[in-house]
Protein backbone atom coordinates (compact mmCIF):
# COMPACT_ATOMS: atom_id res chain seq x y z
CA MET A 1 0.00 0.00 0.00
CA THR A 2 1.20 3.51 -0.80
CA ASN A 3 2.63 5.33 2.21
CA VAL A 4 0.50 8.33 3.12
CA PRO A 5 2.01 11.26 5.04
CA ALA A 6 0.62 11.54 8.56
CA SER A 7 -1.47 14.62 9.20
CA ARG A 8 -1.80 16.70 12.33
CA GLY A 9 -4.69 18.58 10.75
CA ILE A 10 -7.26 16.09 12.04
CA ARG A 11 -6.40 14.03 15.06
CA GLN A 12 -7.91 10.82 16.36
CA GLY A 13 -7.72 9.59 19.93
CA GLU A 14 -7.27 6.04 21.16
CA SER A 15 -11.04 5.58 21.32
CA GLY A 16 -11.40 6.47 17.67
CA ASN A 17 -13.26 9.68 18.50
CA LEU A 18 -12.28 12.87 16.74
CA SER A 19 -10.40 15.46 18.76
CA GLY A 20 -9.96 19.17 18.26
CA PRO A 21 -8.28 21.02 15.42
CA ALA A 22 -4.53 21.25 15.03
CA SER A 23 -2.11 22.79 12.57
CA THR A 24 -2.03 21.58 8.98
CA SER A 25 0.89 19.35 8.07
CA TRP A 26 3.04 19.50 4.93
CA THR A 27 2.06 16.95 2.27
CA GLY A 28 4.64 17.57 -0.45
CA GLN A 29 1.96 18.14 -3.10
CA LYS A 30 1.59 21.34 -5.11
CA GLY A 31 -1.41 23.64 -5.21
CA THR A 32 -4.52 23.82 -3.06
CA PRO A 33 -6.30 20.49 -2.79
CA THR A 34 -9.98 19.79 -3.01
CA ARG A 35 -10.76 18.25 0.36
CA LEU A 36 -13.53 15.65 0.55
CA LEU A 37 -15.14 14.95 3.91
CA LEU A 38 -16.52 11.44 3.40
CA LEU A 39 -19.30 10.61 5.84
CA ARG A 40 -21.00 7.22 5.95
CA HIS A 41 -24.71 7.20 6.78
CA GLY A 42 -26.07 6.17 10.18
CA GLN A 43 -27.60 2.89 11.28
CA THR A 44 -30.61 1.25 9.60
CA ALA A 45 -32.48 -1.96 10.40
CA LEU A 46 -30.59 -3.72 7.59
CA SER A 47 -27.21 -2.72 9.01
CA VAL A 48 -28.25 -4.00 12.45
CA ASP A 49 -28.81 -7.44 10.93
CA ARG A 50 -25.68 -7.23 8.73
CA ARG A 51 -27.70 -7.44 5.52
CA TYR A 52 -26.63 -6.24 2.09
CA SER A 53 -28.19 -2.82 1.70
CA GLY A 54 -27.75 -1.42 -1.79
CA ARG A 55 -30.66 0.29 -3.48
CA ALA A 56 -33.10 -0.71 -0.74
CA ASP A 57 -34.20 2.46 0.98
CA PRO A 58 -34.68 1.92 4.73
CA GLU A 59 -34.98 4.78 7.16
CA LEU A 60 -32.44 5.45 9.89
CA THR A 61 -33.10 3.74 13.21
CA GLU A 62 -33.36 5.74 16.42
CA LEU A 63 -29.66 5.15 16.92
CA GLY A 64 -28.97 6.17 13.32
CA LEU A 65 -30.68 9.50 13.93
CA ALA A 66 -28.64 9.93 17.12
CA GLN A 67 -25.46 9.16 15.18
CA ALA A 68 -26.33 11.86 12.63
CA ALA A 69 -27.00 14.31 15.46
CA GLY A 70 -23.67 13.38 17.05
CA VAL A 71 -21.81 14.15 13.84
CA ALA A 72 -23.67 17.46 13.51
CA ALA A 73 -22.73 18.38 17.07
CA GLY A 74 -19.06 17.48 16.65
CA ILE A 75 -18.26 18.35 13.04
CA ALA A 76 -17.00 21.83 13.93
CA ALA A 77 -14.09 20.22 15.80
CA VAL A 78 -12.69 18.96 12.50
CA GLU A 79 -10.18 21.40 11.10
CA GLY A 80 -11.30 23.20 7.96
CA THR A 81 -15.01 22.48 8.26
CA GLU A 82 -15.68 26.20 8.45
CA GLN A 83 -14.56 26.24 4.80
CA VAL A 84 -17.09 23.68 3.57
CA SER A 85 -18.67 25.23 0.49
CA ALA A 86 -21.10 22.52 -0.62
CA ALA A 87 -22.62 19.22 0.48
CA TYR A 88 -23.69 16.29 -1.67
CA CYS A 89 -25.38 13.06 -0.66
CA SER A 90 -26.72 9.84 -2.06
CA PRO A 91 -30.44 10.25 -2.80
CA LEU A 92 -31.27 7.25 -0.59
CA ARG A 93 -33.05 8.18 2.63
CA ARG A 94 -30.41 6.85 5.02
CA ALA A 95 -27.82 9.16 3.46
CA ARG A 96 -30.15 12.14 3.12
CA ARG A 97 -31.30 11.88 6.77
CA THR A 98 -27.67 11.74 7.88
CA ALA A 99 -26.62 14.63 5.66
CA GLU A 100 -29.34 17.10 6.59
CA PRO A 101 -28.38 17.88 10.23
CA VAL A 102 -24.66 17.85 9.43
CA ALA A 103 -25.02 20.20 6.47
CA ALA A 104 -27.28 22.45 8.55
CA ALA A 105 -24.57 22.64 11.21
CA LEU A 106 -22.10 23.64 8.50
CA GLY A 107 -24.49 26.19 7.00
CA VAL A 108 -24.65 24.68 3.51
CA PRO A 109 -27.51 23.12 1.51
CA VAL A 110 -27.46 19.46 0.46
CA ALA A 111 -27.76 18.32 -3.16
CA ASP A 112 -28.45 14.72 -4.18
CA HIS A 113 -25.97 13.02 -6.51
CA ASN A 114 -26.48 9.58 -8.04
CA GLY A 115 -22.72 9.07 -8.15
CA LEU A 116 -22.84 8.59 -4.38
CA LEU A 117 -25.34 5.71 -4.50
CA GLU A 118 -24.38 2.43 -2.88
CA THR A 119 -23.55 -0.63 -4.96
CA ASP A 120 -26.64 -2.22 -6.48
CA PHE A 121 -26.54 -5.68 -4.90
CA GLY A 122 -29.40 -6.84 -7.12
CA GLU A 123 -31.04 -10.04 -5.91
CA TRP A 124 -28.75 -10.15 -2.87
CA ASP A 125 -30.19 -6.91 -1.49
CA GLY A 126 -31.63 -7.60 1.95
CA LEU A 127 -29.79 -10.93 2.34
CA THR A 128 -27.07 -11.66 4.87
CA PHE A 129 -23.62 -12.77 3.74
CA ALA A 130 -24.49 -16.37 4.62
CA GLU A 131 -27.82 -16.24 2.80
CA ALA A 132 -26.25 -14.86 -0.38
CA ARG A 133 -23.50 -17.49 -0.24
CA GLU A 134 -26.03 -20.27 0.22
CA ARG A 135 -28.20 -18.95 -2.62
CA ASP A 136 -25.37 -18.54 -5.16
CA PRO A 137 -22.27 -20.30 -3.78
CA GLU A 138 -20.06 -20.21 -6.88
CA LEU A 139 -21.04 -16.70 -7.92
CA HIS A 140 -20.63 -15.37 -4.39
CA ARG A 141 -17.17 -16.91 -4.12
CA SER A 142 -16.13 -15.36 -7.44
CA TRP A 143 -17.60 -12.00 -6.46
CA LEU A 144 -15.45 -11.87 -3.33
CA GLY A 145 -12.27 -12.22 -5.38
CA ASP A 146 -13.01 -10.38 -8.61
CA GLU A 147 -14.27 -6.80 -8.74
CA THR A 148 -15.65 -7.30 -12.27
CA VAL A 149 -18.16 -9.95 -11.10
CA ARG A 150 -21.61 -8.62 -10.33
CA PRO A 151 -24.40 -9.99 -8.13
CA PRO A 152 -27.48 -11.33 -9.93
CA ALA A 153 -29.15 -8.32 -11.60
CA GLY A 154 -26.72 -6.10 -9.72
CA GLU A 155 -23.63 -3.92 -10.16
CA SER A 156 -19.98 -4.96 -10.00
CA PHE A 157 -17.49 -3.14 -7.82
CA ALA A 158 -15.61 -2.22 -11.00
CA ALA A 159 -18.73 -0.47 -12.29
CA VAL A 160 -19.11 1.34 -8.98
CA GLY A 161 -15.49 2.46 -9.25
CA GLN A 162 -16.08 3.88 -12.71
CA ARG A 163 -19.19 5.70 -11.52
CA VAL A 164 -17.43 7.14 -8.48
CA GLY A 165 -14.44 8.09 -10.64
CA ARG A 166 -16.73 10.19 -12.84
CA LEU A 167 -18.18 11.79 -9.71
CA ARG A 168 -14.71 12.67 -8.43
CA GLU A 169 -13.67 14.27 -11.72
CA GLU A 170 -16.91 16.25 -11.83
CA LEU A 171 -16.47 17.56 -8.28
CA LEU A 172 -12.79 18.42 -8.73
CA ALA A 173 -13.66 20.41 -11.86
CA ALA A 174 -16.60 22.19 -10.25
CA HIS A 175 -14.97 22.85 -6.85
CA PRO A 176 -11.20 23.29 -7.27
CA GLY A 177 -9.47 23.97 -3.97
CA GLU A 178 -12.71 23.77 -1.98
CA THR A 179 -13.83 21.61 0.94
CA LEU A 180 -16.89 19.44 0.32
CA LEU A 181 -19.06 17.23 2.49
CA LEU A 182 -20.04 13.96 0.78
CA VAL A 183 -22.53 11.72 2.60
CA SER A 184 -22.64 8.28 1.09
CA HIS A 185 -22.29 4.54 1.68
CA VAL A 186 -19.45 2.21 2.44
CA THR A 187 -18.50 1.23 -1.12
CA PRO A 188 -18.35 4.70 -2.73
CA ILE A 189 -16.35 5.99 0.25
CA LYS A 190 -13.92 3.08 -0.02
CA MET A 191 -13.59 3.78 -3.75
CA LEU A 192 -12.62 7.41 -3.13
CA LEU A 193 -10.09 6.36 -0.48
CA ARG A 194 -8.74 3.75 -2.88
CA MET A 195 -8.26 6.44 -5.54
CA ALA A 196 -6.47 8.71 -3.07
CA LEU A 197 -4.19 5.87 -1.93
CA ASP A 198 -3.65 4.61 -5.49
CA VAL A 199 -4.03 0.96 -4.46
CA GLY A 200 -5.70 -2.14 -5.85
CA PRO A 201 -9.11 -3.67 -5.16
CA SER A 202 -8.00 -5.64 -2.09
CA VAL A 203 -8.54 -2.50 0.01
CA LEU A 204 -12.29 -2.83 -0.63
CA TYR A 205 -12.33 -6.09 1.34
CA ARG A 206 -9.84 -5.13 4.06
CA LEU A 207 -10.91 -1.63 5.03
CA HIS A 208 -13.56 -1.29 7.75
CA LEU A 209 -15.73 1.82 7.96
CA ASP A 210 -18.13 2.23 10.85
CA LEU A 211 -21.59 3.67 10.46
CA ALA A 212 -21.59 7.49 10.73
CA SER A 213 -17.79 7.51 10.46
CA LEU A 214 -15.78 10.27 8.79
CA SER A 215 -12.86 9.83 6.42
CA VAL A 216 -10.99 12.65 4.71
CA ALA A 217 -9.20 12.60 1.36
CA GLU A 218 -7.53 15.43 -0.51
CA PHE A 219 -6.98 15.60 -4.26
CA TYR A 220 -4.40 18.08 -5.58
CA PRO A 221 -4.39 19.87 -8.94
CA ASP A 222 -1.00 18.31 -9.76
CA GLY A 223 -2.56 14.83 -9.60
CA GLY A 224 -1.35 13.99 -6.11
CA ALA A 225 -3.57 12.94 -3.26
CA SER A 226 -3.44 12.20 0.45
CA VAL A 227 -5.68 10.52 2.99
CA ARG A 228 -5.86 12.48 6.23
CA LEU A 229 -8.33 10.40 8.21
CA VAL A 230 -10.03 7.00 8.01
CA ASN A 231 -13.02 5.90 10.13
CA GLY A 232 -13.10 8.82 12.55
CA ARG A 233 -16.02 8.52 14.94
CA PHE A 234 -18.08 11.04 16.86
CA PRO A 235 -19.55 10.60 20.35
CA VAL A 236 -23.20 9.56 20.39
CA THR A 237 -25.56 10.07 23.29
CA SER A 238 -28.23 7.39 23.06
CA THR A 239 -29.77 4.71 25.25
CA VAL A 240 -30.15 2.50 22.19
CA SER A 241 -27.62 -0.28 21.53
CA SER A 242 -24.74 0.99 19.37
CA ARG A 243 -24.56 -2.28 17.45
CA ALA A 244 -23.67 -1.42 13.81
């Protein structure tokens, strides 16, 4: 994996919670980067049961709403968030309901963008890992090792990568040197981190992103990139189980 310079601009404590702002570190790249704040949506009933959740459109659970509120309450502690100029989210409800309070806290409107949609898991949508494997054992095995394989009536990870790549190019052209909030799902966020790290598809299977977690990637006009944060979490005040 490509070595990424450590950043003091956003710090993360031992608990994984975000801490206060600090000075920006040198990255070695040229020009002002476009910074992407990559926020995964909060909890849904499908995520509680560890079910594939692609184009299904469940609402946030009570905990999911609390997670979104926790991000909104803590987002100002992340360095540079006062410079957020625009917010985009997947049009699915779990992303939109997460984005709205966070964008309101940042003082920017939210626009839907289909490029931020989750993978279409097709006929596996709503199934657990074990159920999908039992239903289509050979296909499921191939899918886990080959990003060009797609679920039945679904979308391959390679196709998601192409879609997210077009999104990235569109945003970099429209918002050069700006800071953007993107509220999406686990696969599109992993794809953007993969692009910033310039690594292969294995990262899609080895990188864990919690619900309502924040990652930060920067893309420079000279073609360079850096990842400043992965899976940063915000405190949540809720009596509901925090099971993801």
